[in-house]
JSON list of C-alpha atoms in Angstrom, two decimals:
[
{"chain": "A", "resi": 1, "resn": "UNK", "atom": "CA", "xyz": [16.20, 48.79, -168.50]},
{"chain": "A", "resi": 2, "resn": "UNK", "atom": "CA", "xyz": [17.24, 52.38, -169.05]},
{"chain": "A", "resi": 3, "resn": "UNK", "atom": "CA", "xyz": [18.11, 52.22, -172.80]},
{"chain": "A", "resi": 4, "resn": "UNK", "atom": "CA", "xyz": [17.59, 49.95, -175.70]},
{"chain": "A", "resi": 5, "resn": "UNK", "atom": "CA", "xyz": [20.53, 46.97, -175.94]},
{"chain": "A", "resi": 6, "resn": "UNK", "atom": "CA", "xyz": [21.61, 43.72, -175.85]},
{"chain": "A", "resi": 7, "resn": "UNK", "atom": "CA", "xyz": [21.71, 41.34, -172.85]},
{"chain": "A", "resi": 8, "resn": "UNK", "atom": "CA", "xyz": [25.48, 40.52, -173.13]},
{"chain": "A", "resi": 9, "resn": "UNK", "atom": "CA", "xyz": [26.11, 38.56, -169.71]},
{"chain": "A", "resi": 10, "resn": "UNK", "atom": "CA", "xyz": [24.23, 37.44, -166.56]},
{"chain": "A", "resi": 11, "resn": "UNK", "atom": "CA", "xyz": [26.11, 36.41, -163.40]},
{"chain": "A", "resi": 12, "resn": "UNK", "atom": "CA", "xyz": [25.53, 35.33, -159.92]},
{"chain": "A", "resi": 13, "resn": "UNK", "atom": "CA", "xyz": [28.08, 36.00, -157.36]},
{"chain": "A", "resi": 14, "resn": "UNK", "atom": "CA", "xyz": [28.03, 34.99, -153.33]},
{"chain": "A", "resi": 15, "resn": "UNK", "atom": "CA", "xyz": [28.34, 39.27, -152.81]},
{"chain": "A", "resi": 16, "resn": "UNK", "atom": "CA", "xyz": [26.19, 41.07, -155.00]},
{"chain": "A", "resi": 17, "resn": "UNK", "atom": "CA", "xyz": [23.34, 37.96, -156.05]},
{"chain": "A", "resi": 18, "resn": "UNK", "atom": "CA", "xyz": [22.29, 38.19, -159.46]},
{"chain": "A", "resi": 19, "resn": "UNK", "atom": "CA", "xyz": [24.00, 40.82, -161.97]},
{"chain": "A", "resi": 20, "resn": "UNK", "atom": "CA", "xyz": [22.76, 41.81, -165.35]},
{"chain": "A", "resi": 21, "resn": "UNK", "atom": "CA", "xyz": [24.82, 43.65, -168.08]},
{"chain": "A", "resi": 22, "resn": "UNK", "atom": "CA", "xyz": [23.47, 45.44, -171.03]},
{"chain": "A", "resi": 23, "resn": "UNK", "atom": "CA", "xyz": [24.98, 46.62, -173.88]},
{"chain": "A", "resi": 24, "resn": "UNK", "atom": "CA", "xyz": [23.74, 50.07, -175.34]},
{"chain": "A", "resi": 25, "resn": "UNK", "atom": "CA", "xyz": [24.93, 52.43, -178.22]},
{"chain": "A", "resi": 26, "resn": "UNK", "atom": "CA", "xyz": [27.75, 54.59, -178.50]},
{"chain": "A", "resi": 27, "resn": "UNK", "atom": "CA", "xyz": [30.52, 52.50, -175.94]},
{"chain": "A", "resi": 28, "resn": "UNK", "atom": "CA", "xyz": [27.37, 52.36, -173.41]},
{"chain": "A", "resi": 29, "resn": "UNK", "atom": "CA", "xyz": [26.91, 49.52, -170.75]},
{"chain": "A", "resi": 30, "resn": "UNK", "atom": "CA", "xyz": [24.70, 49.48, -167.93]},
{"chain": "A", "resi": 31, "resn": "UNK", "atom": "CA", "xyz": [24.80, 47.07, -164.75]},
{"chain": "A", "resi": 32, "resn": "UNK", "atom": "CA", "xyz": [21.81, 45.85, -162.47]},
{"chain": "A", "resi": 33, "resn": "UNK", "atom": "CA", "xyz": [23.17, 44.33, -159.80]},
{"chain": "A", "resi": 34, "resn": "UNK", "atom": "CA", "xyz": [20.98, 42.58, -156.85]},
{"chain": "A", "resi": 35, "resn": "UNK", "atom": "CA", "xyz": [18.69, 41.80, -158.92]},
{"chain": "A", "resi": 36, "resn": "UNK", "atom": "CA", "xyz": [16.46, 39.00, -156.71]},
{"chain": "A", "resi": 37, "resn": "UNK", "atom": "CA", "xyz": [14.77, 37.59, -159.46]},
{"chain": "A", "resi": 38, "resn": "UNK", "atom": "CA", "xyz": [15.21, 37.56, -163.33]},
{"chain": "A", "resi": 39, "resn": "UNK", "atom": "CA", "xyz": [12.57, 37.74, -165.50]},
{"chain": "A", "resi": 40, "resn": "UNK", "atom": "CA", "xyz": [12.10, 34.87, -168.01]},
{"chain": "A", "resi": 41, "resn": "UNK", "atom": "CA", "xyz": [12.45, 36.85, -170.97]},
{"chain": "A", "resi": 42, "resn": "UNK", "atom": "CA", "xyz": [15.65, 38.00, -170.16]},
{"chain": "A", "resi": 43, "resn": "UNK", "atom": "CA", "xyz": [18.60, 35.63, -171.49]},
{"chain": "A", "resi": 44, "resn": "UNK", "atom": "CA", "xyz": [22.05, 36.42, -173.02]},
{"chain": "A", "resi": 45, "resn": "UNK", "atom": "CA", "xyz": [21.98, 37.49, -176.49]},
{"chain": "A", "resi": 46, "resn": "UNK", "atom": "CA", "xyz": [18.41, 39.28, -176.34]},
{"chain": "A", "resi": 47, "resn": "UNK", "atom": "CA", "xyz": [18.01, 42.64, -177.51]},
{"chain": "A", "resi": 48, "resn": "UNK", "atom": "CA", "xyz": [15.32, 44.87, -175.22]},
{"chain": "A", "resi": 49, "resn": "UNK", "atom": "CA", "xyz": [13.94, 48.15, -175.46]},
{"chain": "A", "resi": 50, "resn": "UNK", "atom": "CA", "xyz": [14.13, 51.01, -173.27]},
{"chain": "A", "resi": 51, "resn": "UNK", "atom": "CA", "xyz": [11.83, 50.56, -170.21]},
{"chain": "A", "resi": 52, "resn": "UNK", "atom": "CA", "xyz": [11.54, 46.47, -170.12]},
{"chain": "A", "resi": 53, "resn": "UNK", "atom": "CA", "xyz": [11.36, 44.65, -166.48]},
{"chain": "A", "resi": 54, "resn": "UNK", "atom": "CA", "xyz": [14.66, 42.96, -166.23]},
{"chain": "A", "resi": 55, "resn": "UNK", "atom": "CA", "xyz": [13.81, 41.44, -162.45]},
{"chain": "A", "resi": 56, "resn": "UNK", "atom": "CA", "xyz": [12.35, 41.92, -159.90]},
{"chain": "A", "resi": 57, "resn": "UNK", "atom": "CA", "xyz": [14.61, 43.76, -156.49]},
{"chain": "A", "resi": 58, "resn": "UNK", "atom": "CA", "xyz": [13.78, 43.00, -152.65]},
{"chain": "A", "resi": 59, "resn": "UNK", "atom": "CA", "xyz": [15.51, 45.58, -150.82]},
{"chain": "A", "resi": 60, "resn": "UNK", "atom": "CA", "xyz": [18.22, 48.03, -153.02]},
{"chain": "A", "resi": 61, "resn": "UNK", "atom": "CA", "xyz": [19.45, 47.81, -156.66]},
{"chain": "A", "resi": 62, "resn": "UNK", "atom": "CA", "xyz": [23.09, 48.56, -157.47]},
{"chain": "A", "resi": 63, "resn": "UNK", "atom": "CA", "xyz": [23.21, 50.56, -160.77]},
{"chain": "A", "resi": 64, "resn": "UNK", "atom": "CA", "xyz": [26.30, 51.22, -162.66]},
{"chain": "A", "resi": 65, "resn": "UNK", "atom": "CA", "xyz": [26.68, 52.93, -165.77]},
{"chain": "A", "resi": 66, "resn": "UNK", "atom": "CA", "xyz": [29.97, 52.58, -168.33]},
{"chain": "A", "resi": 67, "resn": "UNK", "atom": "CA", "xyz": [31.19, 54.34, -171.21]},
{"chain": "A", "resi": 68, "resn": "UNK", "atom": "CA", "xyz": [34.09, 53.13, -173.37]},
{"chain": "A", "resi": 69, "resn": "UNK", "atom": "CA", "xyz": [34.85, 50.96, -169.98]},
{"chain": "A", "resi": 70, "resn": "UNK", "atom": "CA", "xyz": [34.75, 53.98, -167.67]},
{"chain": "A", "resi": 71, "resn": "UNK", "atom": "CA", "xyz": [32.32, 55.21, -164.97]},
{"chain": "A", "resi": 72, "resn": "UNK", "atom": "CA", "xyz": [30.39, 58.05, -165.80]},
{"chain": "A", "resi": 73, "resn": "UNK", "atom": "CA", "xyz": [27.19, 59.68, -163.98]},
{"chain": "A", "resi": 74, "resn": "UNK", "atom": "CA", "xyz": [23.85, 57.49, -164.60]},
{"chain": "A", "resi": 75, "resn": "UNK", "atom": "CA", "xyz": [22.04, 61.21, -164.39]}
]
């Protein structure tokens, strides 16, 4: 996890496996996407810190950052 926030959905879809969505400060929301396998700590409605293992990946993560619901730069 990139920033302090709130799990606010998990997901599984046939395309892109598991997908987590955190909700940060300021309009902020980041997206892990092929995520393999969760970790148990993580469930809807927890709040993590900056830096906490969200899963574990087996070949390529897809990363998306959001702002006010548009894409900006992760960088």
């Amino acid at each position: 996890n990139i920033l302090d926030g709130k799990v606010i959905s998990m997901t599984k879809t046939p395309a892109i496996g598991n997908i987590i969505i955190v909700e940060n400060k300021n309009g902020i929301h980041t997206l892990y996407a092929k995520v393999n396998q969760i970790a148990p700590a993580i469930k809807e409605g927890n709040h993590i810190k900056k830096g906490y293992l969200l899963g574990k990946v087996k070949d390529e993560l897809y990363f998306e950052v959001t702002k006010n619901n548009l894409n900006i730069n992760p960088l």
